[in-house]
Short mmCIF file of C-alpha atoms in Angstrom, two decimals:
data_model
loop_
_atom_site.label_atom_id
_atom_site.label_comp_id
_atom_site.label_asym_id
_atom_site.label_seq_id
_atom_site.Cartn_x
_atom_site.Cartn_y
_atom_site.Cartn_z
CA MET A 1 -16.55 -122.42 17.11
CA GLY A 2 -14.24 -119.46 16.70
CA ALA A 3 -17.18 -117.26 15.54
CA GLY A 4 -19.23 -117.62 18.28
CA LEU A 5 -16.36 -117.14 20.80
CA TYR A 6 -15.64 -113.58 19.02
CA PHE A 7 -19.12 -112.64 19.02
CA PHE A 8 -19.83 -113.08 22.83
CA LEU A 9 -16.83 -111.36 23.47
CA SER A 10 -17.03 -108.04 21.46
CA LYS A 11 -20.61 -107.98 22.97
CA ALA A 12 -19.25 -108.49 26.57
CA LEU A 13 -16.75 -105.78 25.43
CA LYS A 14 -18.95 -102.75 24.30
CA THR A 15 -20.63 -103.35 27.19
CA VAL A 16 -18.06 -102.90 29.51
CA GLN A 17 -16.67 -99.60 27.29
CA PHE A 18 -20.10 -97.61 27.43
CA ALA A 19 -21.00 -98.57 31.25
CA GLY A 20 -19.67 -95.58 32.33
CA LEU A 21 -21.87 -93.25 30.00
CA ALA A 22 -24.63 -94.85 30.03
CA ASP A 23 -26.64 -91.66 32.51
CA VAL A 24 -25.65 -89.14 29.78
CA SER A 25 -28.16 -87.06 27.81
CA ILE A 26 -26.85 -85.28 24.43
CA SER A 27 -29.33 -82.95 22.82
CA GLU A 28 -30.01 -82.30 18.82
CA ASP A 29 -30.15 -78.96 18.61
CA ILE A 30 -28.81 -76.47 21.62
CA PRO A 31 -29.66 -72.68 21.08
CA VAL A 32 -26.92 -69.78 21.74
CA GLU A 33 -28.22 -66.56 23.44
CA GLY A 34 -25.92 -63.36 24.31
CA GLU A 35 -26.20 -59.97 23.87
CA ILE A 36 -25.01 -57.65 20.72
CA THR A 37 -25.20 -54.57 21.70
CA VAL A 38 -21.89 -52.57 22.87
CA PRO A 39 -22.66 -50.76 26.14
CA VAL A 40 -22.60 -46.67 25.68
CA GLY A 41 -20.12 -45.21 28.28
CA SER A 42 -20.27 -41.31 28.48
CA HIS A 43 -21.33 -38.23 26.34
CA SER A 44 -19.20 -38.54 22.69
CA PRO A 45 -17.34 -35.15 22.53
CA GLU A 46 -19.27 -34.36 19.33
CA ASP A 47 -21.69 -33.80 20.87
CA ASP A 48 -21.10 -29.86 22.70
CA PHE A 49 -20.37 -28.49 19.63
CA SER A 50 -23.38 -28.65 18.13
CA THR A 51 -25.62 -25.22 18.21
CA LEU A 52 -28.91 -26.79 16.91
CA ASP A 53 -30.88 -27.40 19.78
CA GLU A 54 -30.23 -24.65 21.83
CA PRO A 55 -32.46 -21.66 21.63
CA VAL A 56 -32.02 -18.88 19.79
CA LYS A 57 -31.49 -16.79 21.91
CA ASP A 58 -28.13 -18.85 23.98
CA THR A 59 -26.66 -17.82 20.10
CA ILE A 60 -27.40 -14.50 20.05
CA MET A 61 -25.97 -13.98 23.52
CA ARG A 62 -22.68 -15.71 22.91
CA ASP A 63 -22.12 -13.08 19.61
CA LEU A 64 -22.98 -10.39 21.33
CA LYS A 65 -20.79 -11.42 24.24
CA ALA A 66 -17.91 -11.73 21.69
CA VAL A 67 -18.23 -8.11 20.39
CA GLY A 68 -18.86 -6.44 23.92
CA LYS A 69 -15.89 -8.07 24.92
CA LYS A 70 -13.60 -6.78 21.47
CA PHE A 71 -15.45 -3.69 21.80
CA VAL A 72 -13.78 -2.78 26.02
CA HIS A 73 -9.98 -4.86 23.87
CA VAL A 74 -9.45 -1.89 21.72
CA MET A 75 -10.78 1.08 24.71
CA TYR A 76 -8.19 -0.65 27.17
CA PRO A 77 -5.95 -2.00 24.10
CA LYS A 78 -4.01 -4.15 26.21
CA LYS A 79 -1.59 -6.69 24.66
CA SER A 80 -3.55 -9.38 24.16
CA SER A 81 -4.52 -11.59 21.37
CA ALA A 82 -8.24 -12.46 21.85
CA LEU A 83 -9.39 -9.79 19.29
CA LEU A 84 -6.64 -11.66 16.89
CA ARG A 85 -7.44 -15.28 17.56
CA ASP A 86 -11.00 -15.28 17.18
CA TRP A 87 -11.87 -12.55 14.92
CA ASP A 88 -15.24 -12.10 13.51
CA LEU A 89 -16.42 -8.66 11.39
CA TRP A 90 -19.67 -7.66 13.15
CA GLY A 91 -18.22 -5.75 14.99
CA PRO A 92 -16.56 -3.55 11.78
CA LEU A 93 -19.86 -4.07 10.36
CA VAL A 94 -22.15 -2.31 13.15
CA LEU A 95 -19.59 0.56 13.80
CA CYS A 96 -19.47 0.95 9.72
CA VAL A 97 -22.54 0.83 9.43
CA SER A 98 -23.69 3.59 12.54
CA LEU A 99 -20.78 6.02 11.89
CA ALA A 100 -22.18 6.11 7.67
CA LEU A 101 -25.26 6.30 9.16
CA MET A 102 -24.03 9.76 11.59
CA LEU A 103 -22.49 11.73 9.25
CA GLN A 104 -25.32 11.69 6.93
CA GLY A 105 -27.70 15.18 6.93
CA GLY A 106 -24.97 17.41 6.26
CA ALA A 107 -26.65 18.41 3.43
CA ALA A 108 -25.20 21.44 1.45
CA ASP A 109 -26.19 24.62 -0.72
CA SER A 110 -25.51 22.01 -3.81
CA LYS A 111 -24.95 18.38 -4.33
CA ASP A 112 -21.44 18.40 -5.24
CA ASP A 113 -19.90 19.99 -2.88
CA GLY A 114 -21.62 18.58 0.71
CA GLY A 115 -20.00 15.57 2.63
CA PRO A 116 -19.53 12.43 1.97
CA GLN A 117 -22.62 9.70 0.90
CA PHE A 118 -23.37 6.96 2.57
CA ALA A 119 -21.59 4.73 -0.12
CA GLU A 120 -18.59 6.75 0.03
CA VAL A 121 -17.87 6.09 4.17
CA PHE A 122 -18.64 2.43 3.70
CA VAL A 123 -16.19 2.37 0.37
CA ILE A 124 -13.40 4.58 2.28
CA ILE A 125 -13.60 1.97 5.54
CA TRP A 126 -13.98 -1.17 3.97
CA PHE A 127 -11.90 -0.26 0.68
CA GLY A 128 -9.15 1.32 2.57
CA ALA A 129 -8.87 -1.26 5.41
CA VAL A 130 -8.41 -3.83 2.44
CA VAL A 131 -5.63 -2.09 1.26
CA ILE A 132 -4.22 -1.75 3.89
CA THR A 133 -4.53 -5.15 4.77
CA LEU A 134 -2.72 -6.13 1.34
CA ASN A 135 0.49 -3.96 1.99
CA SER A 136 0.97 -5.14 5.27
CA LYS A 137 1.28 -9.09 3.71
CA LEU A 138 2.84 -7.67 0.51
CA LEU A 139 5.19 -6.05 2.74
CA GLY A 140 6.19 -9.49 4.76
CA GLY A 141 3.61 -9.58 7.81
CA THR A 142 2.43 -12.98 9.16
CA ILE A 143 -1.10 -11.21 10.22
CA SER A 144 -3.82 -13.37 8.27
CA PHE A 145 -6.26 -11.24 5.94
CA PHE A 146 -9.21 -11.10 8.19
CA GLN A 147 -7.68 -11.11 11.60
CA SER A 148 -6.61 -7.48 10.05
CA LEU A 149 -9.70 -6.07 8.52
CA CYS A 150 -11.00 -7.22 12.08
CA VAL A 151 -8.29 -4.93 14.07
CA LEU A 152 -8.52 -2.19 11.90
CA GLY A 153 -12.68 -2.12 11.97
CA TYR A 154 -13.29 -2.93 15.39
CA CYS A 155 -10.29 0.51 16.29
CA VAL A 156 -12.79 2.72 14.13
CA LEU A 157 -14.94 2.48 17.91
CA PRO A 158 -13.19 5.78 19.59
CA LEU A 159 -13.97 7.66 16.23
CA THR A 160 -17.48 6.50 16.49
CA VAL A 161 -17.31 7.41 20.14
CA ALA A 162 -16.66 11.22 18.48
CA MET A 163 -18.90 11.51 15.81
CA LEU A 164 -21.62 10.86 18.72
CA VAL A 165 -20.38 13.20 20.84
CA CYS A 166 -19.92 16.18 17.93
CA ARG A 167 -23.68 15.26 16.74
CA LEU A 168 -24.78 16.66 19.93
CA VAL A 169 -22.27 19.45 20.69
CA LEU A 170 -23.53 20.22 17.16
CA LEU A 171 -27.00 20.28 18.61
CA ALA A 172 -26.19 22.96 20.82
CA GLY A 173 -24.08 25.20 18.91
CA ALA A 174 -22.24 25.33 16.23
CA GLY A 175 -20.15 28.56 17.03
CA THR A 176 -16.36 28.50 17.38
CA VAL A 177 -16.55 27.31 21.19
CA SER A 178 -18.29 24.28 19.89
CA PHE A 179 -15.96 23.71 16.81
CA ILE A 180 -12.60 24.07 19.96
CA ILE A 181 -14.46 21.21 21.24
CA ARG A 182 -15.01 18.85 18.28
CA LEU A 183 -11.40 19.25 17.24
CA ILE A 184 -10.20 18.72 20.88
CA VAL A 185 -13.08 15.53 20.77
CA VAL A 186 -11.34 14.29 17.10
CA VAL A 187 -7.76 14.82 17.79
CA ALA A 188 -7.84 12.68 20.98
CA MET A 189 -10.01 9.72 19.84
CA PHE A 190 -7.71 10.18 16.26
CA ALA A 191 -4.70 9.44 18.49
CA TRP A 192 -6.33 6.38 20.60
CA SER A 193 -7.21 4.50 17.51
CA THR A 194 -4.12 4.44 16.08
CA LEU A 195 -2.87 4.13 18.86
CA ALA A 196 -4.99 1.10 19.40
CA SER A 197 -4.66 -0.58 16.13
CA THR A 198 -0.86 -0.27 16.37
CA ALA A 199 -0.16 -1.95 19.45
CA PHE A 200 -2.00 -4.93 18.43
CA LEU A 201 -0.69 -4.98 14.06
CA ALA A 202 2.90 -3.80 15.08
CA ASP A 203 3.85 -6.97 15.79
CA SER A 204 3.32 -8.89 13.30
CA GLN A 205 5.37 -6.90 10.99
CA PRO A 206 8.75 -7.38 10.30
CA PRO A 207 11.19 -5.08 12.60
CA ASN A 208 12.53 -2.75 9.47
CA ARG A 209 9.30 -2.43 7.75
CA LYS A 210 6.76 -1.33 10.69
CA ALA A 211 7.03 2.46 9.76
CA LEU A 212 6.09 1.84 6.32
CA VAL A 213 2.96 -0.57 8.03
CA VAL A 214 2.18 2.18 10.53
CA TYR A 215 2.04 5.24 8.15
CA PRO A 216 -0.69 3.79 5.87
CA ILE A 217 -2.78 3.46 8.98
CA PHE A 218 -2.26 6.84 10.21
CA LEU A 219 -3.41 8.09 6.75
CA PHE A 220 -6.57 5.89 7.45
CA TYR A 221 -7.53 7.24 10.48
CA PHE A 222 -6.32 10.21 9.30
CA VAL A 223 -9.09 10.58 6.83
CA ILE A 224 -11.90 9.41 8.19
CA SER A 225 -11.19 11.75 11.69
CA TRP A 226 -11.12 14.53 8.64
CA MET A 227 -14.75 13.37 7.52
CA ILE A 228 -15.87 13.59 11.18
CA LEU A 229 -14.72 17.22 11.86
CA THR A 230 -16.06 19.02 8.86
CA PHE A 231 -19.32 17.64 9.34
CA THR A 232 -21.55 20.83 9.42
CA PRO A 233 -25.42 19.81 9.81
CA GLN A 234 -27.28 21.99 7.41
CA MET B 1 52.23 -51.75 -20.06
CA ALA B 2 52.98 -47.45 -19.33
CA ALA B 3 56.27 -47.20 -18.89
CA ALA B 4 57.36 -46.50 -15.40
CA ASP B 5 58.60 -42.98 -15.95
CA ASP B 6 55.22 -41.93 -17.95
CA LEU B 7 53.75 -42.63 -14.52
CA LYS B 8 55.91 -39.90 -12.53
CA PHE B 9 54.79 -36.99 -12.02
CA GLN B 10 56.48 -34.10 -14.36
CA GLU B 11 57.31 -30.49 -13.79
CA PHE B 12 56.19 -28.56 -16.70
CA ASP B 13 57.85 -25.19 -17.27
CA ASP B 14 55.85 -22.18 -17.06
CA ALA B 15 54.39 -20.85 -19.88
CA ALA B 16 57.40 -17.84 -21.46
CA ASN B 17 59.63 -21.33 -21.18
CA LEU B 18 56.78 -23.33 -23.59
CA LEU B 19 56.36 -21.09 -25.69
CA ALA B 20 60.47 -20.41 -26.30
CA ALA B 21 60.51 -23.66 -26.69
CA ASN B 22 57.32 -23.84 -29.45
CA PRO B 23 56.45 -20.48 -30.50
CA GLY B 24 53.79 -21.64 -32.91
CA ALA B 25 51.39 -23.70 -29.98
CA THR B 26 48.12 -21.60 -29.34
CA THR B 27 47.77 -20.28 -26.23
CA ILE B 28 44.95 -19.26 -23.45
CA SER B 29 45.10 -16.97 -21.12
CA ILE B 30 42.65 -17.22 -18.14
CA ASP B 31 43.07 -14.19 -15.93
CA GLU B 32 41.65 -12.22 -13.26
CA PRO B 33 39.54 -9.53 -15.31
CA VAL B 34 42.21 -6.64 -14.76
CA GLN B 35 40.45 -4.01 -12.84
CA ILE B 36 40.85 -0.71 -15.52
CA PRO B 37 41.06 2.09 -13.58
CA LYS B 38 38.29 4.70 -13.84
CA ASN B 39 40.31 7.12 -15.55
CA GLN B 40 41.34 5.39 -17.75
CA ARG B 41 38.01 4.05 -18.55
CA SER B 42 36.64 6.95 -19.30
CA ARG B 43 39.64 8.04 -21.30
CA LEU B 44 39.16 4.81 -23.42
CA GLN B 45 35.73 6.08 -24.60
CA GLU B 46 34.23 9.34 -26.46
CA PRO B 47 34.93 12.41 -23.46
CA GLY B 48 31.08 12.76 -23.60
CA ARG B 49 30.11 9.58 -21.96
CA GLU B 50 31.95 10.57 -18.48
CA GLU B 51 29.20 11.77 -17.61
CA ASP B 52 26.82 8.24 -18.34
CA ASP B 53 29.14 6.74 -16.19
CA GLU B 54 28.86 8.71 -13.33
CA LEU B 55 24.93 8.96 -14.03
CA LEU B 56 24.86 4.96 -14.19
CA GLY B 57 27.56 4.38 -11.25
CA THR B 58 28.68 1.68 -14.00
CA ASP B 59 30.67 0.95 -10.73
CA ASP B 60 28.06 -2.17 -8.96
CA SER B 61 25.51 -2.10 -12.31
CA ASP B 62 27.39 -5.59 -12.52
CA LYS B 63 26.21 -6.85 -9.68
CA THR B 64 22.80 -5.41 -9.98
CA GLU B 65 22.52 -6.82 -13.38
CA LEU B 66 22.86 -10.23 -11.54
CA LEU B 67 20.87 -9.48 -9.07
CA ALA B 68 18.09 -8.96 -10.74
CA GLY B 69 18.52 -11.57 -12.97
CA GLN B 70 17.88 -13.40 -10.12
CA LYS B 71 14.42 -11.66 -8.79
CA LYS B 72 11.17 -11.98 -9.67
CA SER B 73 10.97 -15.75 -11.00
CA ALA B 74 7.70 -15.84 -9.74
CA PRO B 75 4.72 -16.45 -11.99
CA PHE B 76 2.55 -13.77 -12.01
CA TRP B 77 -0.67 -14.79 -10.99
CA THR B 78 1.22 -16.19 -7.27
CA PHE B 79 1.20 -13.87 -4.55
CA ASP B 80 5.06 -13.95 -3.92
CA TYR B 81 4.98 -11.93 -7.65
CA TYR B 82 3.78 -8.84 -6.35
CA GLN B 83 5.57 -8.97 -2.80
CA THR B 84 9.27 -8.76 -4.72
CA PHE B 85 7.69 -5.74 -5.76
CA PHE B 86 7.29 -4.36 -1.85
CA ASP B 87 10.88 -5.18 -0.96
CA VAL B 88 12.10 -2.35 0.71
CA ASP B 89 12.82 -1.32 3.97
CA THR B 90 12.10 2.22 6.05
CA TYR B 91 15.76 3.48 5.34
CA GLN B 92 15.35 2.32 1.54
CA VAL B 93 12.15 4.35 1.09
CA LEU B 94 13.25 7.29 2.73
CA ASP B 95 16.47 7.18 1.22
CA ARG B 96 14.66 7.18 -2.07
CA ILE B 97 12.34 10.28 -0.88
CA LYS B 98 15.33 12.25 0.34
CA GLY B 99 16.88 11.67 -3.71
CA SER B 100 13.52 13.47 -5.06
CA VAL B 101 13.39 16.59 -2.78
CA PHE B 102 17.19 17.13 -2.95
CA PRO B 103 18.42 16.09 -6.71
CA VAL B 104 22.17 16.27 -6.69
CA PRO B 105 23.07 17.76 -10.46
CA GLY B 106 24.97 14.89 -12.38
CA LYS B 107 23.47 11.83 -10.81
CA ASN B 108 21.09 10.17 -12.21
CA PHE B 109 17.86 8.77 -9.61
CA VAL B 110 16.87 5.64 -11.17
CA ARG B 111 20.52 4.20 -11.46
CA LEU B 112 21.31 5.98 -8.14
CA TYR B 113 18.62 5.23 -5.59
CA ILE B 114 16.48 2.45 -7.34
CA ARG B 115 19.11 -0.13 -8.32
CA SER B 116 16.99 -2.66 -9.92
CA ASN B 117 15.18 -2.79 -6.57
CA PRO B 118 11.92 -0.84 -8.00
CA ASP B 119 8.94 -0.42 -5.34
CA LEU B 120 5.51 -0.28 -5.56
CA TYR B 121 5.76 1.11 -2.05
CA GLY B 122 6.25 4.85 -2.43
CA PRO B 123 4.23 5.46 -5.95
CA PHE B 124 0.88 4.06 -4.40
CA TRP B 125 1.28 5.77 -1.00
CA ILE B 126 2.58 8.85 -2.24
CA CYS B 127 -0.09 9.02 -4.48
CA ALA B 128 -2.13 8.86 -2.11
CA THR B 129 -0.69 11.03 1.01
CA LEU B 130 -0.93 13.94 -2.17
CA VAL B 131 -4.33 13.00 -3.20
CA PHE B 132 -5.72 13.39 0.59
CA THR B 133 -2.99 16.52 1.11
CA ILE B 134 -4.09 18.56 -1.82
CA ALA B 135 -7.74 17.87 -0.84
CA VAL B 136 -7.68 18.88 2.72
CA SER B 137 -5.52 21.68 2.30
CA GLY B 138 -7.84 23.13 -1.11
CA ASN B 139 -10.92 22.87 1.99
CA LEU B 140 -8.50 24.60 4.57
CA SER B 141 -7.52 26.82 2.15
CA ASN B 142 -10.94 27.94 1.26
CA PHE B 143 -12.92 28.19 4.26
CA PHE B 144 -9.39 30.45 5.87
CA ILE B 145 -10.01 32.86 2.46
CA HIS B 146 -13.75 32.97 2.80
CA LEU B 147 -14.28 33.08 6.59
CA GLY B 148 -16.12 36.11 8.17
CA LYS B 149 -17.53 36.93 4.90
CA PRO B 150 -21.66 36.63 5.85
CA THR B 151 -23.20 34.85 2.34
CA TYR B 152 -20.40 31.60 3.16
CA HIS B 153 -21.23 28.83 4.39
CA TYR B 154 -18.88 26.29 4.76
CA VAL B 155 -18.66 23.48 2.77
CA PRO B 156 -17.00 19.88 3.04
CA GLU B 157 -16.32 19.83 -1.08
CA PHE B 158 -16.22 15.90 -1.41
CA ARG B 159 -16.18 15.40 -4.22
CA LYS B 160 -12.98 16.85 -4.62
CA VAL B 161 -11.09 14.18 -3.07
CA SER B 162 -12.09 11.79 -5.85
CA ILE B 163 -11.50 14.14 -8.99
CA ALA B 164 -7.65 14.48 -7.32
CA ALA B 165 -8.01 10.56 -6.96
CA THR B 166 -8.58 10.25 -10.38
CA THR B 167 -6.15 12.86 -11.92
CA ILE B 168 -3.46 11.90 -9.43
CA TYR B 169 -3.38 8.43 -9.75
CA ALA B 170 -4.07 8.71 -14.00
CA TYR B 171 -0.67 10.66 -13.78
CA ALA B 172 1.51 8.37 -11.50
CA TRP B 173 0.74 5.78 -13.94
CA LEU B 174 -0.53 6.17 -17.46
CA VAL B 175 2.01 9.18 -18.06
CA PRO B 176 4.90 6.03 -17.16
CA LEU B 177 3.12 3.61 -19.77
CA ALA B 178 2.95 6.47 -22.31
CA LEU B 179 6.36 7.26 -21.68
CA TRP B 180 7.61 3.25 -21.87
CA GLY B 181 6.38 2.24 -24.81
CA PHE B 182 7.38 5.72 -26.56
CA LEU B 183 10.43 4.75 -25.27
CA MET B 184 10.48 0.98 -26.26
CA TRP B 185 9.56 2.46 -29.52
CA ARG B 186 12.74 4.52 -29.95
CA ASN B 187 14.52 1.91 -28.86
CA SER B 188 13.73 -0.04 -31.35
CA LYS B 189 14.56 1.74 -33.74
CA VAL B 190 18.17 3.99 -32.29
CA MET B 191 20.21 1.93 -30.46
CA ASN B 192 19.70 3.43 -26.88
CA ILE B 193 22.46 2.65 -23.59
CA VAL B 194 20.07 3.19 -21.23
CA SER B 195 16.77 2.30 -21.48
CA TYR B 196 14.61 1.65 -18.06
CA SER B 197 11.81 -0.73 -17.31
CA PHE B 198 7.77 -0.33 -16.53
CA LEU B 199 8.76 -0.47 -12.72
CA GLU B 200 11.18 1.88 -12.75
CA ILE B 201 9.37 5.11 -14.94
CA VAL B 202 6.59 4.50 -12.42
CA CYS B 203 9.22 4.58 -9.43
CA VAL B 204 10.64 7.70 -10.98
CA TYR B 205 7.22 9.55 -11.44
CA GLY B 206 5.96 8.10 -8.11
CA TYR B 207 9.00 9.71 -5.59
CA SER B 208 9.12 12.82 -7.82
CA LEU B 209 5.39 13.54 -6.94
CA PHE B 210 6.87 13.81 -3.28
CA VAL B 211 7.77 17.37 -3.31
CA TYR B 212 4.13 18.75 -4.20
CA ILE B 213 2.79 16.93 -0.24
CA PRO B 214 4.42 19.83 1.52
CA THR B 215 3.98 22.46 -1.39
CA ALA B 216 0.37 21.83 -1.39
CA MET B 217 0.23 22.32 2.96
CA LEU B 218 1.89 25.30 2.27
CA TRP B 219 -0.47 26.92 -0.48
CA ILE B 220 -2.57 27.38 2.49
CA ILE B 221 -1.32 30.50 2.45
CA PRO B 222 -3.62 32.92 0.54
CA GLU B 223 -0.90 34.80 -0.52
CA ARG B 224 -0.98 34.86 -5.16
CA VAL B 225 2.90 35.73 -5.23
CA VAL B 226 3.56 33.27 -2.58
CA ARG B 227 1.73 30.32 -4.02
CA TRP B 228 3.55 30.65 -7.90
CA VAL B 229 7.01 31.33 -5.99
CA LEU B 230 5.92 27.71 -4.25
CA MET B 231 4.67 25.82 -7.62
CA MET B 232 7.98 26.78 -9.59
CA PHE B 233 10.08 25.81 -7.26
CA SER B 234 8.55 22.77 -6.81
CA LEU B 235 8.51 22.43 -10.05
CA CYS B 236 12.01 22.91 -10.67
CA LEU B 237 12.85 19.86 -8.01
CA SER B 238 10.83 17.09 -9.99
CA GLY B 239 11.11 18.81 -13.15
CA SER B 240 14.82 18.44 -12.54
CA VAL B 241 14.56 14.89 -11.23
CA LEU B 242 12.30 13.57 -13.98
CA VAL B 243 14.80 14.98 -16.67
CA MET B 244 18.40 13.99 -15.71
CA THR B 245 16.66 10.53 -15.76
CA PHE B 246 15.28 10.96 -18.83
CA TRP B 247 17.85 12.43 -20.73
CA PRO B 248 20.79 9.72 -21.11
CA ALA B 249 17.90 7.81 -22.08
CA VAL B 250 16.24 10.36 -24.97
CA ARG B 251 19.87 11.52 -26.07
CA ASP B 252 21.09 9.29 -28.79
CA ASP B 253 18.22 9.69 -30.22
CA ASN B 254 17.61 12.66 -33.57
CA ARG B 255 18.24 15.91 -31.32
CA ARG B 256 14.28 17.29 -32.30
CA ILE B 257 13.03 14.27 -30.74
CA ALA B 258 15.21 13.63 -27.12
CA LEU B 259 14.12 17.46 -27.26
CA ALA B 260 10.70 16.81 -27.52
CA THR B 261 10.46 14.11 -25.42
CA VAL B 262 11.67 16.17 -22.86
CA GLY B 263 9.95 19.37 -23.10
CA THR B 264 6.47 16.84 -23.36
CA ILE B 265 7.31 15.51 -19.46
CA ILE B 266 8.36 18.94 -17.52
CA LEU B 267 5.09 20.33 -19.58
CA LEU B 268 2.57 17.55 -18.66
CA HIS B 269 4.09 17.43 -14.80
CA ALA B 270 3.54 21.27 -14.83
CA LEU B 271 0.13 20.73 -15.97
CA LEU B 272 -1.07 18.84 -13.28
CA SER B 273 0.93 21.01 -10.59
CA VAL B 274 -1.30 24.07 -12.50
CA GLY B 275 -3.84 22.43 -13.06
CA CYS B 276 -3.96 21.28 -9.13
CA LEU B 277 -3.53 24.52 -7.79
CA ALA B 278 -6.56 26.47 -10.07
CA TYR B 279 -9.35 24.15 -9.44
CA PHE B 280 -8.32 23.36 -5.31
CA PHE B 281 -7.32 26.32 -4.22
CA ASP B 282 -9.98 29.38 -4.71
CA ALA B 283 -8.11 32.53 -5.92
CA PRO B 284 -7.62 34.77 -2.73
CA GLU B 285 -8.46 38.26 -2.51
CA VAL B 286 -11.83 37.07 -4.42
CA ASP B 287 -14.66 40.09 -3.63
CA PHE B 288 -17.86 38.70 -3.73
CA PRO B 289 -19.97 41.08 -6.21
CA ALA B 290 -20.74 44.21 -3.42
CA PRO B 291 -24.48 45.86 -3.43
CA ILE B 292 -23.82 48.62 -5.69
CA ILE B 293 -25.86 52.04 -4.02
CA PRO B 294 -27.08 54.55 -6.00
CA ALA B 295 -25.44 57.87 -4.81
CA HIS B 296 -27.44 61.63 -5.26
CA ASN B 297 -25.75 62.12 -7.95
CA GLY B 298 -26.12 59.07 -9.74
CA THR B 299 -22.27 58.00 -9.74
CA THR B 300 -22.30 54.91 -7.73
CA VAL B 301 -20.07 53.76 -5.63
CA ILE B 302 -18.95 50.38 -4.73
CA THR B 303 -18.88 49.53 -0.82
CA LYS B 304 -16.01 47.06 -0.92
CA SER B 305 -12.84 48.23 -0.50
CA VAL B 306 -10.18 49.42 -4.04
CA ASN B 307 -7.11 48.91 -2.77
CA LYS B 308 -6.73 45.08 -2.88
CA VAL B 309 -6.25 43.92 -5.75
CA THR B 310 -9.77 42.99 -8.08
CA MET B 311 -9.68 39.57 -8.83
CA PRO B 312 -11.93 38.31 -11.51
CA VAL B 313 -14.40 36.52 -9.61
CA SER B 314 -15.22 33.33 -11.36
CA PRO B 315 -12.38 31.44 -9.43
CA SER B 316 -11.23 28.72 -11.17
CA VAL B 317 -8.72 30.93 -12.67
CA GLN B 318 -5.60 32.68 -11.48
#
């Protein structure tokens, strides 16, 4: 009799318990979906420096403009740091090759007594510039090696212009008047070269050794000027 | 437990009283170094050493020896090692040049000016300047000598620059090397009080060549007498710098070896200057071979003037 009562009561209670949940249905598998990709914002900064995709003309024009800007800086030497910051050796190479080429053709009767050969001019300019740079660094200068080479090479520009003028004057004649004109032009350009390179390089030297650094630069441009002045065509 | 008396500060008598109390005790005296006056110091040594003191400059050589020991500690493959050889200011270089051009008799160039700070700036750039000065002056002097001659065509003679460079750099660096080796060898046999490092010898040779730079510029003057007078004068000046430097270093040696060493130094120096004068500067008043015009009676007349001193035609002989 008691078990029957218990059975009846538990059934009644179950019915009452689950009455509110009768209309809820739970399905077996629930698919989850969404997006994994990160949304891309603006251009990343690395893309701007990659110059692989630009046309070749742009690359060459950019370098040529840099070289041209430095030429202008040499002709009007102000205390700007553009020459020192972005150094390049294209300009010195072009100047050196053109100067060495223009110094050719001054042959003499015997091979031994002629003017400097192409290789000699090249070696003098580059070896001289390296020695002067080493000298200024050994004396305690703070300028870097290639910056100094760049400045010394670019400051050969006035002397290259002087060589061009000398060749043109020599086309007209080789007398005393032409020699005087050549002398004045070469002396003026030599002074310009020395002052331009000193203006760029002097600040990086210790103050009580400035003369020790400027003198080799003076000697270097003097030797180049001597080669230009003594050029005699055959 | 120590007695209270032992812990009290005890007064010590001064040294004289203590020594009187206990004459057998050992004493150590720690004093300030006594400065012997200079005349007394030289009296203590042989009379012949007096000039050595002046030559050595022993007043502050102690300090310079200490300083020399503190320099040059970087290993030789670093850049800083070579920077120690360029540790000179402008006024120091100018002082050294002045000392080589105006040698004070009795003063040693190395001790007076170098003072254990040999530099490579002076020798290197003085040699470079001398190379270009000789080449340029030689070229100019030849130009002026042969100016106006119809058969003359100006040539820049650039080959001579490389020859001048080889000669002068070889002289300024190989001769000091040989001399240093020789002095080291003699030092091992005979104890010398004066010995130089290799860089100091290079310094002396380099700075002694400075007087040839104005001499080479003055050699443009195309007079033979003027050139020889200039050469003797500059040889005396630079030779005296070398002699006064190296005589104290070999004086202790065998008399003949000392004289031979100094004689060789002077001879090489003279050879350098005579060689440069002969090779780079043409002899003045060289007469080109004149065309000989046969006269009527068969005697030959030379058209060039004969009242000048006629030189042999080969330009390399003075």
